[in-house]
XYZ file of C-alpha atoms in Angstrom:
254
model
C -6.948 6.795 -5.147
C -7.005 5.266 -1.689
C -3.832 2.310 -1.829
C -4.192 -0.518 0.352
C -1.180 -2.965 -0.945
C -0.499 -6.241 0.185
C 3.302 -6.927 0.701
C 4.843 -10.236 0.926
C 7.339 -9.932 3.706
C 11.230 -9.533 2.584
C 13.252 -11.274 5.413
C 16.383 -10.237 4.949
C 16.017 -7.005 3.665
C 16.349 -4.960 6.893
C 20.410 -5.894 7.074
C 21.457 -5.274 10.790
C 23.895 -2.444 10.086
C 25.240 -2.897 13.600
C 24.432 -4.908 17.042
C 22.393 -3.956 19.755
C 22.230 -6.128 22.994
C 18.728 -6.989 24.231
C 18.566 -5.993 28.389
C 16.207 -8.250 29.971
C 13.072 -6.362 32.020
C 13.108 -7.194 35.777
C 10.722 -9.737 36.357
C 8.475 -7.646 38.512
C 8.331 -5.293 35.952
C 8.105 -7.664 32.517
C 5.347 -6.229 30.378
C 6.149 -8.620 27.631
C 3.180 -8.704 25.764
C 1.538 -11.995 25.478
C -1.663 -13.449 23.996
C -4.190 -14.604 27.121
C -6.146 -16.624 24.999
C -9.807 -14.388 25.180
C -9.749 -11.681 22.084
C -7.624 -10.432 19.806
C -4.465 -9.313 21.054
C -2.908 -5.935 19.543
C 0.315 -4.686 19.690
C 0.285 -0.932 18.178
C 4.271 -0.434 17.587
C 5.211 2.816 16.204
C 8.103 2.573 14.012
C 11.987 2.784 14.528
C 14.189 5.618 13.601
C 13.865 7.256 10.574
C 16.514 8.964 8.793
C 15.560 12.178 7.362
C 15.278 13.644 4.890
C 16.366 10.614 3.228
C 13.539 10.042 1.027
C 10.505 8.942 2.316
C 12.225 8.872 5.546
C 13.867 5.421 5.267
C 14.958 3.696 8.414
C 18.431 5.099 10.318
C 21.220 3.109 11.008
C 19.661 3.392 14.356
C 16.049 2.623 13.579
C 17.281 -0.704 11.420
C 18.756 -1.785 14.904
C 15.589 -1.039 16.772
C 13.508 -2.874 14.033
C 15.815 -6.181 14.180
C 15.352 -5.946 18.061
C 11.448 -5.667 17.860
C 12.041 -8.790 15.627
C 13.973 -10.450 18.476
C 11.200 -9.381 21.068
C 8.302 -10.542 19.594
C 9.704 -13.789 18.157
C 8.044 -15.800 20.574
C 4.395 -14.395 19.895
C 2.096 -16.111 18.006
C 1.757 -13.201 15.181
C -1.107 -13.926 12.509
C -1.542 -10.959 11.394
C 1.217 -7.411 10.398
C -0.402 -4.070 9.740
C 1.441 -0.640 8.547
C 1.089 2.088 7.358
C 2.143 2.835 3.461
C 4.961 4.914 4.781
C 8.255 3.661 3.781
C 9.272 3.958 7.798
C 6.527 1.803 8.913
C 6.462 -1.492 5.930
C 10.636 -1.256 7.013
C 10.122 -1.434 10.622
C 6.799 -4.087 9.917
C 8.719 -6.428 7.831
C 10.986 -8.341 9.852
C 8.002 -8.802 12.475
C 6.052 -10.145 9.600
C 8.986 -12.001 7.854
C 9.568 -13.966 11.351
C 6.078 -15.134 11.248
C 5.387 -16.498 7.707
C 2.743 -13.420 7.536
C 2.499 -10.669 4.491
C 2.776 -7.042 5.625
C -0.948 -5.325 4.583
C 0.156 -1.811 4.309
C -2.954 1.064 4.560
C -2.842 4.749 3.786
C -5.442 5.332 5.916
C -2.834 4.833 9.322
C -0.135 6.959 8.056
C 0.809 10.238 9.747
C -0.890 13.072 10.191
C 0.114 15.728 7.073
C 1.255 19.360 9.776
C 2.832 22.131 8.110
C 5.906 21.591 10.121
C 7.658 18.643 11.408
C 9.594 20.582 14.188
C 8.947 18.912 17.435
C 7.622 21.892 19.540
C 5.471 23.182 16.392
C 4.201 19.622 16.406
C 3.059 18.982 20.378
C 1.430 22.532 20.447
C -0.907 22.087 17.386
C -1.676 18.664 18.813
C -2.058 19.870 22.737
C -4.421 22.295 21.246
C -6.576 20.048 19.569
C -6.697 17.780 22.297
C -7.739 20.123 25.227
C -9.694 22.493 22.974
C -12.001 20.066 21.121
C -13.729 23.690 19.541
C -10.179 23.693 17.130
C -10.910 20.229 15.535
C -11.737 21.146 12.545
C -8.418 23.843 12.092
C -5.662 22.177 10.203
C -3.301 25.065 11.578
C -1.831 25.410 8.332
C -1.313 21.808 7.574
C -3.054 19.076 5.358
C -5.308 17.890 7.697
C -7.036 18.803 10.928
C -7.671 16.419 14.128
C -11.590 15.736 12.150
C -9.339 15.007 9.142
C -7.640 12.578 10.697
C -10.227 10.771 12.202
C -12.360 10.206 9.636
C -9.517 8.125 8.213
C -9.089 6.131 11.328
C -12.275 5.292 11.964
C -13.279 3.475 8.417
C -9.610 1.856 8.811
C -10.231 1.322 12.829
C -13.812 -0.653 11.555
C -12.306 -2.802 8.509
C -9.973 -4.032 11.309
C -12.006 -4.962 13.711
C -14.909 -6.336 10.763
C -11.694 -8.683 10.082
C -10.384 -9.484 13.519
C -13.191 -9.693 16.302
C -13.251 -13.481 16.769
C -9.871 -14.136 15.690
C -7.133 -14.957 18.423
C -3.576 -15.009 18.546
C -1.760 -12.000 18.328
C -2.073 -8.776 15.648
C 0.590 -6.141 15.105
C 0.135 -2.883 13.734
C 3.136 -0.404 12.914
C 2.088 3.182 12.508
C 3.558 6.449 13.442
C 3.194 8.203 16.925
C 0.790 10.976 16.587
C -2.183 8.728 14.608
C -1.631 6.418 17.869
C -1.431 9.013 20.612
C -4.546 11.152 19.076
C -6.597 8.091 18.182
C -6.099 5.567 20.199
C -6.974 7.600 23.407
C -10.426 8.141 21.579
C -10.334 4.116 20.886
C -10.066 2.824 24.041
C -13.276 2.141 26.004
C -11.153 1.919 28.359
C -10.400 5.614 27.930
C -6.596 5.711 29.427
C -6.092 8.347 31.881
C -2.264 9.629 30.736
C -1.241 13.099 30.236
C -1.012 14.593 26.597
C 2.813 14.259 26.549
C 2.523 9.935 27.379
C -0.025 9.679 25.264
C 2.346 9.218 22.340
C 4.640 6.233 22.223
C 8.079 6.547 21.217
C 10.240 4.761 18.571
C 9.550 0.552 18.145
C 7.425 1.416 21.774
C 4.113 -0.608 22.137
C 0.953 0.187 23.407
C -1.179 -3.352 24.207
C -4.289 -3.824 23.589
C -7.447 -6.426 23.172
C -9.766 -6.317 20.348
C -12.930 -7.797 22.329
C -15.775 -9.979 20.291
C -17.972 -7.559 20.374
C -16.296 -5.024 18.675
C -14.456 -3.061 21.721
C -10.956 -2.006 22.166
C -9.517 -2.521 26.175
C -5.610 -1.392 26.295
C -3.846 -2.541 28.906
C -0.516 -1.604 28.565
C 0.994 1.593 27.234
C 4.852 2.542 25.551
C 6.257 -0.262 26.856
C 9.520 -1.337 25.110
C 11.210 -3.640 23.664
C 14.894 -2.372 25.111
C 13.846 -1.590 29.202
C 17.151 -0.286 30.710
C 16.525 -1.485 34.202
C 17.610 1.274 36.744
C 16.811 4.137 34.336
C 14.540 6.382 35.696
C 13.462 7.448 31.709
C 13.192 3.624 30.968
C 9.198 2.846 32.598
C 5.514 1.626 30.286
C 2.405 2.133 31.995
C 0.461 -0.579 33.165
C -3.725 0.886 32.128
C -6.463 -0.749 34.352
C -8.679 -2.525 31.729
C -12.586 -1.201 33.648
C -11.469 2.141 34.463
C -8.364 3.263 32.720
C -6.418 3.869 35.491
C -2.476 4.269 33.945
C -0.035 3.250 36.348
C 3.812 4.243 35.968
C 5.959 1.341 36.239
C 10.178 1.617 36.362
C 11.678 -1.163 34.845
């Protein structure tokens, strides 16, 4: 039976094990998400770092720091809903944000991570790249539990529900899930089809994909891989601005 569970925010359940100072982005490269007042702003956030093979991959000490930094980063946003996958590492990441804004976490198994035969990043990348470059393989699970089309078949009804519930809302919604499902599904869901190289479709831990849900139900993506802890001057610290009409992706260095 599919599980869809509303969880009360636990507030202080993500104890801080160490201090992670936040570094502000350079002023002309500040991509801090803010509601525009038109449509419903959505921040799709990949979960914080997890401690594999801990039970259900709970957050690691690094992940707890990342989740706490995310709370600080989003403190001034008008967040009205927080959704997560049913997996422990996602709703642990979502919990602090929800508690800070006094909203519950709605956890849903339909946006859980892609079920693959291996956790090896190279093997995972190979399978997902094959699905992306050769649509004829999308019914092939490659020895795993799910094919691309299986993932899409659970994503689509979840997204349809989300649209029904929020298309006329104002403010900001946060959706915490997984790099795999975001990287595979959001490029297809966004009406403006972001023009990103395949590896760049997948956000890192707590990186954000910013989008707007329009009243007509379409999703327009506007920024990709936005970091709550940017490192100005570091060549590996960047995000993409996405043209809301053409989907052109412009790389911006912090």
